Coordinates of C-alpha atoms in Angstrom, one line a residue:
M1 CA -76.2 -52.1 6.7
T2 CA -73.4 -50.2 6.7
K3 CA -73.6 -46.6 5.1
K4 CA -71.6 -45.6 2.1
H5 CA -69.6 -42.7 2.0
D6 CA -70.5 -40.4 -1.2
T7 CA -67.6 -41.0 -3.3
N8 CA -68.8 -36.8 -4.9
E9 CA -66.8 -35.6 -2.4
P10 CA -66.7 -31.6 -3.2
K11 CA -63.5 -30.9 -4.7
E12 CA -61.5 -28.1 -3.5
V13 CA -61.1 -24.9 -6.6
I14 CA -57.7 -23.5 -7.4
E15 CA -58.8 -19.7 -8.6
K16 CA -56.2 -19.0 -11.8
T17 CA -53.9 -15.8 -11.9
D18 CA -55.0 -12.7 -14.1
W19 CA -51.8 -13.9 -16.7
Q20 CA -53.8 -17.9 -16.9
K21 CA -57.0 -16.2 -18.0
L22 CA -56.2 -14.4 -19.9
H23 CA -53.4 -16.9 -22.4
E24 CA -56.3 -19.2 -21.7
E25 CA -59.0 -16.7 -23.8
F26 CA -55.6 -15.7 -26.6
V27 CA -55.9 -19.8 -27.4
A28 CA -59.6 -19.9 -27.7
R29 CA -59.3 -16.9 -30.4
Q30 CA -56.2 -18.2 -32.0
A31 CA -58.8 -21.8 -32.4
V32 CA -61.6 -20.5 -33.5
K33 CA -59.0 -18.0 -36.4
N34 CA -57.7 -21.4 -37.0
S35 CA -61.0 -23.0 -37.6
E36 CA -62.5 -20.2 -39.4
E37 CA -59.5 -20.3 -41.6
E38 CA -59.4 -23.8 -42.5
E39 CA -63.3 -23.9 -43.6
V40 CA -62.4 -20.9 -45.5
L41 CA -59.6 -22.5 -47.6
A42 CA -61.7 -25.4 -47.8
E43 CA -64.0 -23.8 -50.1
E44 CA -63.1 -22.6 -53.7
P45 CA -63.9 -18.7 -54.1
E46 CA -62.6 -18.0 -57.6
Q47 CA -65.9 -20.3 -58.3
I48 CA -68.3 -18.4 -55.5
M49 CA -66.9 -15.3 -57.6
D50 CA -68.0 -16.6 -60.9
D51 CA -71.1 -18.0 -60.0
F52 CA -71.7 -14.0 -58.2
E53 CA -70.7 -12.9 -61.4
D54 CA -73.4 -15.7 -64.0
S55 CA -76.4 -14.5 -61.3
L56 CA -76.1 -11.1 -62.3
T57 CA -76.1 -11.3 -65.9
E58 CA -78.2 -12.9 -66.4
E59 CA -80.7 -10.3 -64.0
R60 CA -79.7 -7.9 -66.4
Q61 CA -80.5 -10.0 -69.5
S62 CA -83.9 -11.0 -68.7
E63 CA -84.8 -7.0 -68.6
D64 CA -85.6 -5.3 -71.7
G65 CA -83.9 -1.5 -72.6
E66 CA -81.3 -0.1 -71.2
E67 CA -83.5 1.6 -69.7
D68 CA -85.1 -1.2 -67.4
I69 CA -81.7 -2.1 -66.9
Q70 CA -81.0 1.5 -65.2
D71 CA -84.8 1.3 -63.5
V72 CA -83.9 -2.0 -62.2
I73 CA -80.5 -1.1 -61.5
S74 CA -81.1 2.0 -59.6
E75 CA -84.0 0.6 -57.3
E76 CA -82.7 -2.7 -56.4
D77 CA -78.9 -2.1 -56.8
F78 CA -78.4 1.3 -55.7
P79 CA -81.5 2.4 -53.2
T80 CA -81.8 5.7 -51.8
D81 CA -80.9 6.9 -48.1
E82 CA -84.0 6.0 -47.1
E83 CA -84.2 2.7 -48.6
D84 CA -80.8 2.4 -46.7
D85 CA -82.2 3.7 -43.7
D86 CA -85.1 1.6 -43.4
E87 CA -83.4 -2.0 -45.3
T88 CA -80.5 -3.0 -45.6
V89 CA -78.5 -5.1 -48.6
E90 CA -78.5 -8.9 -48.1
E91 CA -74.9 -10.4 -49.5
P92 CA -74.1 -13.8 -49.9
S93 CA -72.4 -15.7 -47.0
D94 CA -69.9 -16.8 -49.2
V95 CA -68.8 -13.0 -49.7
K96 CA -69.0 -12.2 -46.3
E97 CA -66.6 -14.6 -45.1
E98 CA -64.4 -13.9 -48.0
V99 CA -64.8 -10.0 -47.5
V100 CA -64.4 -11.2 -43.5
K101 CA -60.9 -12.8 -44.6
L102 CA -59.9 -10.1 -46.5
E103 CA -60.4 -7.3 -43.5
N104 CA -59.0 -9.7 -41.2
P105 CA -55.8 -11.7 -42.7
A106 CA -54.8 -14.8 -40.5
P107 CA -52.2 -13.4 -37.5
T108 CA -48.9 -15.1 -38.1
P109 CA -46.7 -17.0 -35.8
K110 CA -44.4 -13.3 -35.5
D111 CA -47.8 -11.8 -34.3
I112 CA -48.6 -14.4 -32.1
L113 CA -45.0 -14.1 -30.2
K114 CA -45.8 -10.1 -30.2
E115 CA -49.2 -10.5 -28.4
E116 CA -47.8 -13.3 -25.7
K117 CA -44.8 -10.4 -25.0
A118 CA -46.9 -7.7 -24.8
L119 CA -49.1 -9.5 -22.6
K120 CA -46.0 -10.7 -20.3
K121 CA -44.9 -7.1 -20.7
Q122 CA -48.5 -5.7 -19.5
L123 CA -48.3 -8.6 -16.3
R124 CA -44.8 -7.9 -15.0
E125 CA -45.3 -3.8 -15.2
K126 CA -49.2 -4.9 -13.1
A127 CA -46.8 -6.9 -10.5
K128 CA -44.3 -4.1 -10.2
S129 CA -47.0 -1.7 -9.6
E130 CA -48.7 -3.7 -7.2
K131 CA -45.8 -4.8 -5.0
K132 CA -44.9 -0.9 -5.0
E133 CA -48.5 0.0 -3.7
Q134 CA -48.0 -3.1 -1.3
R135 CA -44.4 -1.8 -0.2
L136 CA -45.7 1.9 0.1
K137 CA -48.4 0.7 2.4
N138 CA -46.5 -1.9 4.9
R139 CA -42.9 1.4 4.9
P140 CA -44.4 2.6 7.9
L141 CA -45.2 -0.7 9.4
R142 CA -42.0 -1.8 8.4
V143 CA -40.0 1.4 9.7
A144 CA -42.0 1.1 12.8
R145 CA -40.4 -2.7 13.1
L146 CA -37.1 -1.4 12.3
K147 CA -37.4 1.1 15.2
V148 CA -38.5 -1.2 17.9
A149 CA -35.5 -3.6 16.7
S150 CA -33.0 -1.0 17.1
I151 CA -34.5 -0.1 20.1
I152 CA -34.3 -4.1 21.9
V153 CA -30.8 -4.9 20.2
V154 CA -29.2 -1.7 21.8
A155 CA -30.6 -2.3 25.2
V156 CA -30.0 -6.4 25.3
L157 CA -26.0 -5.2 24.6
T158 CA -26.1 -2.8 27.1
L159 CA -27.3 -4.7 29.6
V160 CA -24.8 -7.8 28.6
C161 CA -22.1 -5.3 28.3
S162 CA -23.1 -3.9 31.9
G163 CA -22.9 -7.3 33.2
F164 CA -20.0 -8.2 31.9
I165 CA -18.1 -5.5 33.2
L166 CA -19.5 -6.1 36.7
S167 CA -18.4 -9.3 36.4
P168 CA -14.6 -11.1 37.4
Y169 CA -14.0 -11.9 34.0
S170 CA -14.1 -8.6 32.9
K171 CA -10.4 -8.3 34.5
E172 CA -9.1 -11.8 33.3
K173 CA -6.5 -11.0 30.9
Q174 CA -4.4 -13.5 28.8
F175 CA -1.0 -12.6 27.3
E176 CA 1.1 -14.0 24.2
V177 CA 4.6 -12.2 23.3
T178 CA 5.9 -13.9 20.0
G179 CA 8.9 -12.9 17.9
L180 CA 11.7 -13.6 20.6
E181 CA 15.4 -14.1 19.9
H182 CA 17.3 -12.1 22.8
A183 CA 14.7 -10.4 24.5
D184 CA 12.9 -11.6 28.1
K185 CA 9.3 -12.2 28.2
A186 CA 9.7 -11.1 31.8
S187 CA 10.8 -7.7 30.9
I188 CA 8.3 -7.3 28.3
L189 CA 5.4 -8.2 30.8
V190 CA 6.8 -5.9 33.1
S191 CA 7.8 -2.7 30.9
T192 CA 4.0 -2.7 29.7
G193 CA 3.2 -2.2 33.1
I194 CA -0.3 -3.5 33.0
K195 CA -2.1 -4.6 36.3
Q196 CA -4.4 -7.5 36.9
S197 CA -7.0 -4.8 38.3
D198 CA -6.7 -3.1 35.0
Y199 CA -10.1 -4.0 32.6
I200 CA -9.5 -5.7 29.4
S201 CA -11.4 -2.4 28.0
S202 CA -8.8 -0.5 29.3
V203 CA -5.8 -2.4 28.2
Y204 CA -7.5 -2.3 24.6
F205 CA -7.5 1.4 24.1
E206 CA -4.1 2.1 25.4
K207 CA -2.7 -0.3 22.9
E208 CA -0.4 2.4 21.1
S209 CA 1.3 3.3 24.6
I210 CA 2.0 0.2 26.0
E211 CA 3.9 -0.7 22.7
K212 CA 5.5 2.6 22.8
A213 CA 6.4 2.1 26.6
I214 CA 7.9 -1.9 25.9
Q215 CA 9.8 -0.3 23.0
A216 CA 11.1 2.4 25.3
A217 CA 12.0 -0.4 28.3
N218 CA 13.6 -3.0 26.3
P219 CA 16.9 -1.9 23.8
W220 CA 16.1 -5.3 21.8
V221 CA 12.7 -4.4 21.1
K222 CA 12.6 -2.1 17.8
K223 CA 8.5 -2.6 17.3
A224 CA 5.6 -3.9 19.8
E225 CA 2.3 -4.4 17.9
I226 CA -0.5 -5.4 20.5
T227 CA -3.8 -7.6 19.1
Y228 CA -6.5 -8.3 20.8
R229 CA -8.4 -11.8 20.6
F230 CA -11.8 -12.4 21.7
P231 CA -12.6 -13.2 24.3
N232 CA -9.6 -12.0 26.9
V233 CA -6.4 -12.8 24.9
F234 CA -4.1 -9.9 23.9
E235 CA -1.0 -11.2 22.4
I236 CA 2.6 -8.9 21.9
S237 CA 4.7 -9.2 18.7
I238 CA 7.9 -8.2 19.1
T239 CA 9.9 -7.5 16.2
E240 CA 14.0 -7.3 17.1
N241 CA 17.1 -4.8 16.7
R242 CA 19.4 -6.6 14.1
I243 CA 22.7 -7.6 15.8
I244 CA 25.5 -5.3 13.4
A245 CA 28.9 -6.2 15.1
Y246 CA 30.8 -7.9 18.2
A247 CA 32.7 -4.7 19.9
Q248 CA 36.0 -6.1 21.1
T249 CA 37.0 -5.5 24.5
E250 CA 38.6 -7.1 27.6
A251 CA 36.1 -8.9 29.5
G252 CA 35.0 -10.2 25.6
H253 CA 32.5 -9.5 23.4
Q254 CA 29.7 -7.2 23.4
P255 CA 26.8 -7.0 20.6
V256 CA 26.5 -3.9 19.3
L257 CA 22.3 -3.1 17.7
E258 CA 21.7 -1.7 15.3
N259 CA 20.2 1.4 16.9
G260 CA 24.0 2.0 18.4
L261 CA 23.3 0.3 21.7
R262 CA 25.8 -2.2 23.0
M263 CA 24.5 -5.0 25.2
P264 CA 26.1 -7.3 27.9
V265 CA 29.2 -9.5 27.2
V266 CA 28.0 -13.1 25.5
S267 CA 30.1 -16.2 25.6
K268 CA 31.8 -17.7 23.4
A269 CA 29.6 -20.3 23.0
D270 CA 26.9 -18.2 22.1
L271 CA 29.2 -16.3 19.3
P272 CA 28.0 -17.1 15.9
E273 CA 30.3 -18.6 13.5
N274 CA 30.8 -15.0 11.2
F275 CA 30.2 -12.1 12.8
L276 CA 31.9 -8.9 12.7
T277 CA 34.4 -7.3 15.0
V278 CA 34.5 -2.9 16.2
N279 CA 37.8 -2.6 17.1
L280 CA 36.7 1.0 18.2
T281 CA 37.2 3.3 21.4
D282 CA 35.5 5.6 21.1
E283 CA 31.4 5.1 21.9
K284 CA 30.3 7.5 19.1
A285 CA 32.1 6.3 16.5
V286 CA 30.5 3.1 17.3
Q287 CA 27.4 4.4 17.4
S288 CA 27.4 6.3 14.3
L289 CA 29.4 3.0 12.3
V290 CA 26.9 0.7 13.8
T291 CA 23.9 3.5 11.5
Q292 CA 25.8 3.5 8.7
L293 CA 26.0 -0.3 8.7
A294 CA 22.7 -0.9 9.0
K295 CA 21.4 1.6 6.1
L296 CA 23.9 -0.3 3.3
D297 CA 22.9 -4.2 2.0
E298 CA 23.1 -7.2 4.5
D299 CA 25.1 -9.0 1.9
L300 CA 27.4 -6.4 2.2
V301 CA 28.2 -5.9 5.9
S302 CA 28.6 -9.6 6.0
R303 CA 31.7 -9.9 3.9
I304 CA 33.4 -7.8 6.5
K305 CA 35.3 -8.9 9.2
V306 CA 37.4 -6.4 11.2
V307 CA 36.9 -2.5 11.9
N308 CA 40.1 -0.8 13.0
A309 CA 40.8 3.0 13.8
V310 CA 43.8 4.2 11.4
T311 CA 45.6 6.7 13.5
N312 CA 48.5 8.1 11.6
A313 CA 46.3 9.4 8.8
T314 CA 45.7 12.8 7.9
T315 CA 42.3 12.2 8.4
K316 CA 40.9 11.6 11.6
D317 CA 38.0 9.8 10.9
L318 CA 39.3 7.1 9.4
L319 CA 38.9 3.2 9.2
L320 CA 40.7 0.1 7.9
L321 CA 38.1 -3.1 7.4
E322 CA 39.4 -6.3 6.5
V323 CA 36.9 -8.5 4.1
K324 CA 36.2 -12.0 3.8
E325 CA 38.4 -11.9 0.2
G326 CA 41.4 -11.3 2.0
H327 CA 41.6 -7.1 1.0
Q328 CA 41.8 -4.1 3.4
I329 CA 39.7 -1.0 2.6
R330 CA 40.6 2.3 4.0
V331 CA 37.5 4.8 4.2
P332 CA 36.3 7.1 6.1
L333 CA 33.6 7.2 8.5
S334 CA 32.0 9.9 7.4
Q335 CA 31.5 8.9 3.7
L336 CA 31.1 4.6 5.2
D337 CA 27.7 4.7 3.6
V338 CA 28.6 6.1 -0.1
K339 CA 31.6 5.3 -0.9
L340 CA 31.8 1.4 0.3
P341 CA 28.7 0.1 -2.1
F342 CA 31.4 0.5 -4.6
Y343 CA 33.5 -2.5 -3.0
S344 CA 31.7 -4.9 -4.5
K345 CA 32.1 -3.6 -8.5
I346 CA 35.7 -3.1 -7.0
A347 CA 36.3 -6.6 -5.7
E348 CA 35.1 -8.2 -8.7
T349 CA 38.0 -7.2 -11.1
L350 CA 41.0 -7.8 -8.4
T351 CA 42.8 -11.1 -8.5
A352 CA 44.5 -11.1 -6.0
P353 CA 44.2 -10.0 -2.2
S354 CA 44.7 -5.8 -2.7
I355 CA 44.1 -2.2 -1.1
I356 CA 41.3 -0.1 -1.8
D357 CA 42.2 3.0 -0.6
M358 CA 39.2 5.3 -0.7
E359 CA 40.5 7.9 1.7
V360 CA 40.7 10.9 -1.2
G361 CA 39.2 9.2 -4.6
I362 CA 39.1 5.6 -5.0
Y363 CA 42.3 3.8 -6.3
T364 CA 43.4 0.3 -5.5
T365 CA 47.1 -0.8 -4.6
N366 CA 49.2 -3.9 -2.8
E367 CA 51.2 -4.6 0.2
T368 CA 54.3 -4.6 -2.4
I369 CA 53.5 -1.0 -3.9
E370 CA 52.5 0.3 -0.2
A371 CA 56.2 -0.6 1.3
I372 CA 57.2 0.8 -1.4
M373 CA 55.6 3.8 -1.2
A374 CA 56.1 3.4 2.8
Q375 CA 59.8 3.4 2.2
E376 CA 60.6 6.5 0.6
K377 CA 58.1 8.4 2.1
A378 CA 60.7 7.8 5.0
E379 CA 63.5 8.1 3.0
R380 CA 62.5 11.6 2.1
E381 CA 61.8 12.0 6.1
E382 CA 65.2 11.0 6.6
A383 CA 66.5 13.2 4.8
K384 CA 64.4 16.2 5.7
K385 CA 65.4 15.1 9.1
K386 CA 69.7 15.5 8.1
A387 CA 69.1 19.3 6.1
E388 CA 67.1 20.5 9.2
E389 CA 69.8 19.0 11.3
E390 CA 72.7 20.8 9.1
A391 CA 70.8 23.6 8.9
K392 CA 70.8 24.1 13.0
K393 CA 74.4 23.2 12.9
K394 CA 75.3 26.0 10.8
N395 CA 73.2 28.8 11.9
K396 CA 74.8 27.6 15.2
K397 CA 78.2 28.4 13.5
T398 CA 77.3 31.7 12.7
D399 CA 76.5 32.1 16.1
G400 CA 79.2 31.2 17.4
T401 CA 81.3 33.6 15.3
A402 CA 79.1 36.5 16.2
D403 CA 79.1 36.2 19.6
A404 CA 82.8 36.1 20.3
N405 CA 83.5 39.1 17.8
E406 CA 80.9 40.5 20.8
E407 CA 83.3 39.4 23.3
V408 CA 86.3 41.5 21.6
E409 CA 84.5 44.0 21.1
G410 CA 83.1 44.8 24.5
S411 CA 86.5 44.0 26.1
E412 CA 88.3 46.6 24.2
T413 CA 86.0 49.1 25.5
L414 CA 86.4 47.6 29.3
S415 CA 90.2 48.4 28.6
E416 CA 89.2 51.8 27.2
E417 CA 87.4 52.2 30.4
T418 CA 89.7 51.2 33.0
S419 CA 92.2 53.7 31.3
S420 CA 90.3 56.9 31.1
P421 CA 90.9 57.0 35.2
E422 CA 94.6 57.3 35.6
L423 CA 95.1 59.5 32.7
T424 CA 92.0 61.9 35.0
E425 CA 94.2 61.2 38.2
T426 CA 97.6 62.8 36.1
V427 CA 95.5 65.3 35.2
V428 CA 94.4 65.7 38.7
T429 CA 98.1 65.3 40.2
D430 CA 99.3 67.7 37.4
T431 CA 96.9 70.6 38.3
T432 CA 97.6 69.7 42.1
Q433 CA 101.2 70.5 41.9
E434 CA 100.5 73.4 39.5
T435 CA 98.3 75.2 42.2
S436 CA 100.8 74.3 44.9
T437 CA 104.1 75.7 42.9
E438 CA 101.8 79.4 42.4
S439 CA 101.2 79.3 46.6
T440 CA 104.5 78.6 46.9
T441 CA 105.5 81.8 44.4
H442 CA 102.9 84.5 46.3

């Protein structure tokens, strides 16, 4: 015989929450109220009241006389205070139920919802207060845990950092150079001044000084920016200076950068299809030209083909610019960035190759007008020269007559002077003769 296992094992009892208990009590109360309402509604309240009134009238009629009725009413229906204390008037059960119904009307659905909301609100407030109390109790413990955790984290980080610094990996660095078009990567890396023995941390904290060193050592570099990428990679981003023009020399074409510096001569194969040629010998003028062109719109600058210096001009820094549309622009170098932008609007009105003069004002002309003006100018200069020559000739003639007169006057004076000694000699001889005659007479 095998023993049968007891099937009536004790079940685990799950404790109900306060909210569940209150809800069950509320549901039970509502069920009792609903049942009472149904019982009261099942009876006829009007019939009950009529029966009660009939019984009262019958009792009143059974008594003889009004005095007896009053005595009966005073004794039975309206007892004294002592009787009230000793005995209680018993009312019919139906009347009691009706009075209870009138005093405590049945709750409406709105009242039920209000009670439920009030209960839920009480429970939430109670839960919040309990949580707050629990937090206040656990706060010192949490603060202590945070302090311990922060100390442990700091200690671990210091150990890791110190171990990494002492290891050879702290000096292994990788460099990536981007944005190069004309500059050399090797020259960029040399200009950084970074050694193999330098730590990664020292390179990271000296990024600004390294960027300045790169810009100072390489004329191609306009801007250098170093970014660090974990664990040991440094990316050097280079922004190069634009080539504004090419200076034409005996050896070839030299690129002129936007900072005004000239770079070594490039071969014809390296020249672009369209470029600006500068034919200026003065280095300062070239730098000033390039810096002003760098401020202008790139589209406007790309339309210029050649820049020449105008030697025979009243303005010392006057330039002659040849553009792709076939026009020529005369503009002073000192006013280039101010006046040259007007060319875009003037060119829209021109239908044939013209000369745009911006030396004093701004006006347009052409080669024929310039040739006529040059011819008139040459004629004026020739007439001026002839007039000067004739004036000189007249001055020479007047000077010659004056010299002849002076010579005549000089000869006359000389003749007079030569004749005066002869007279003196004759006078002297006469006197000597007179003296000699006087001596003989004596």
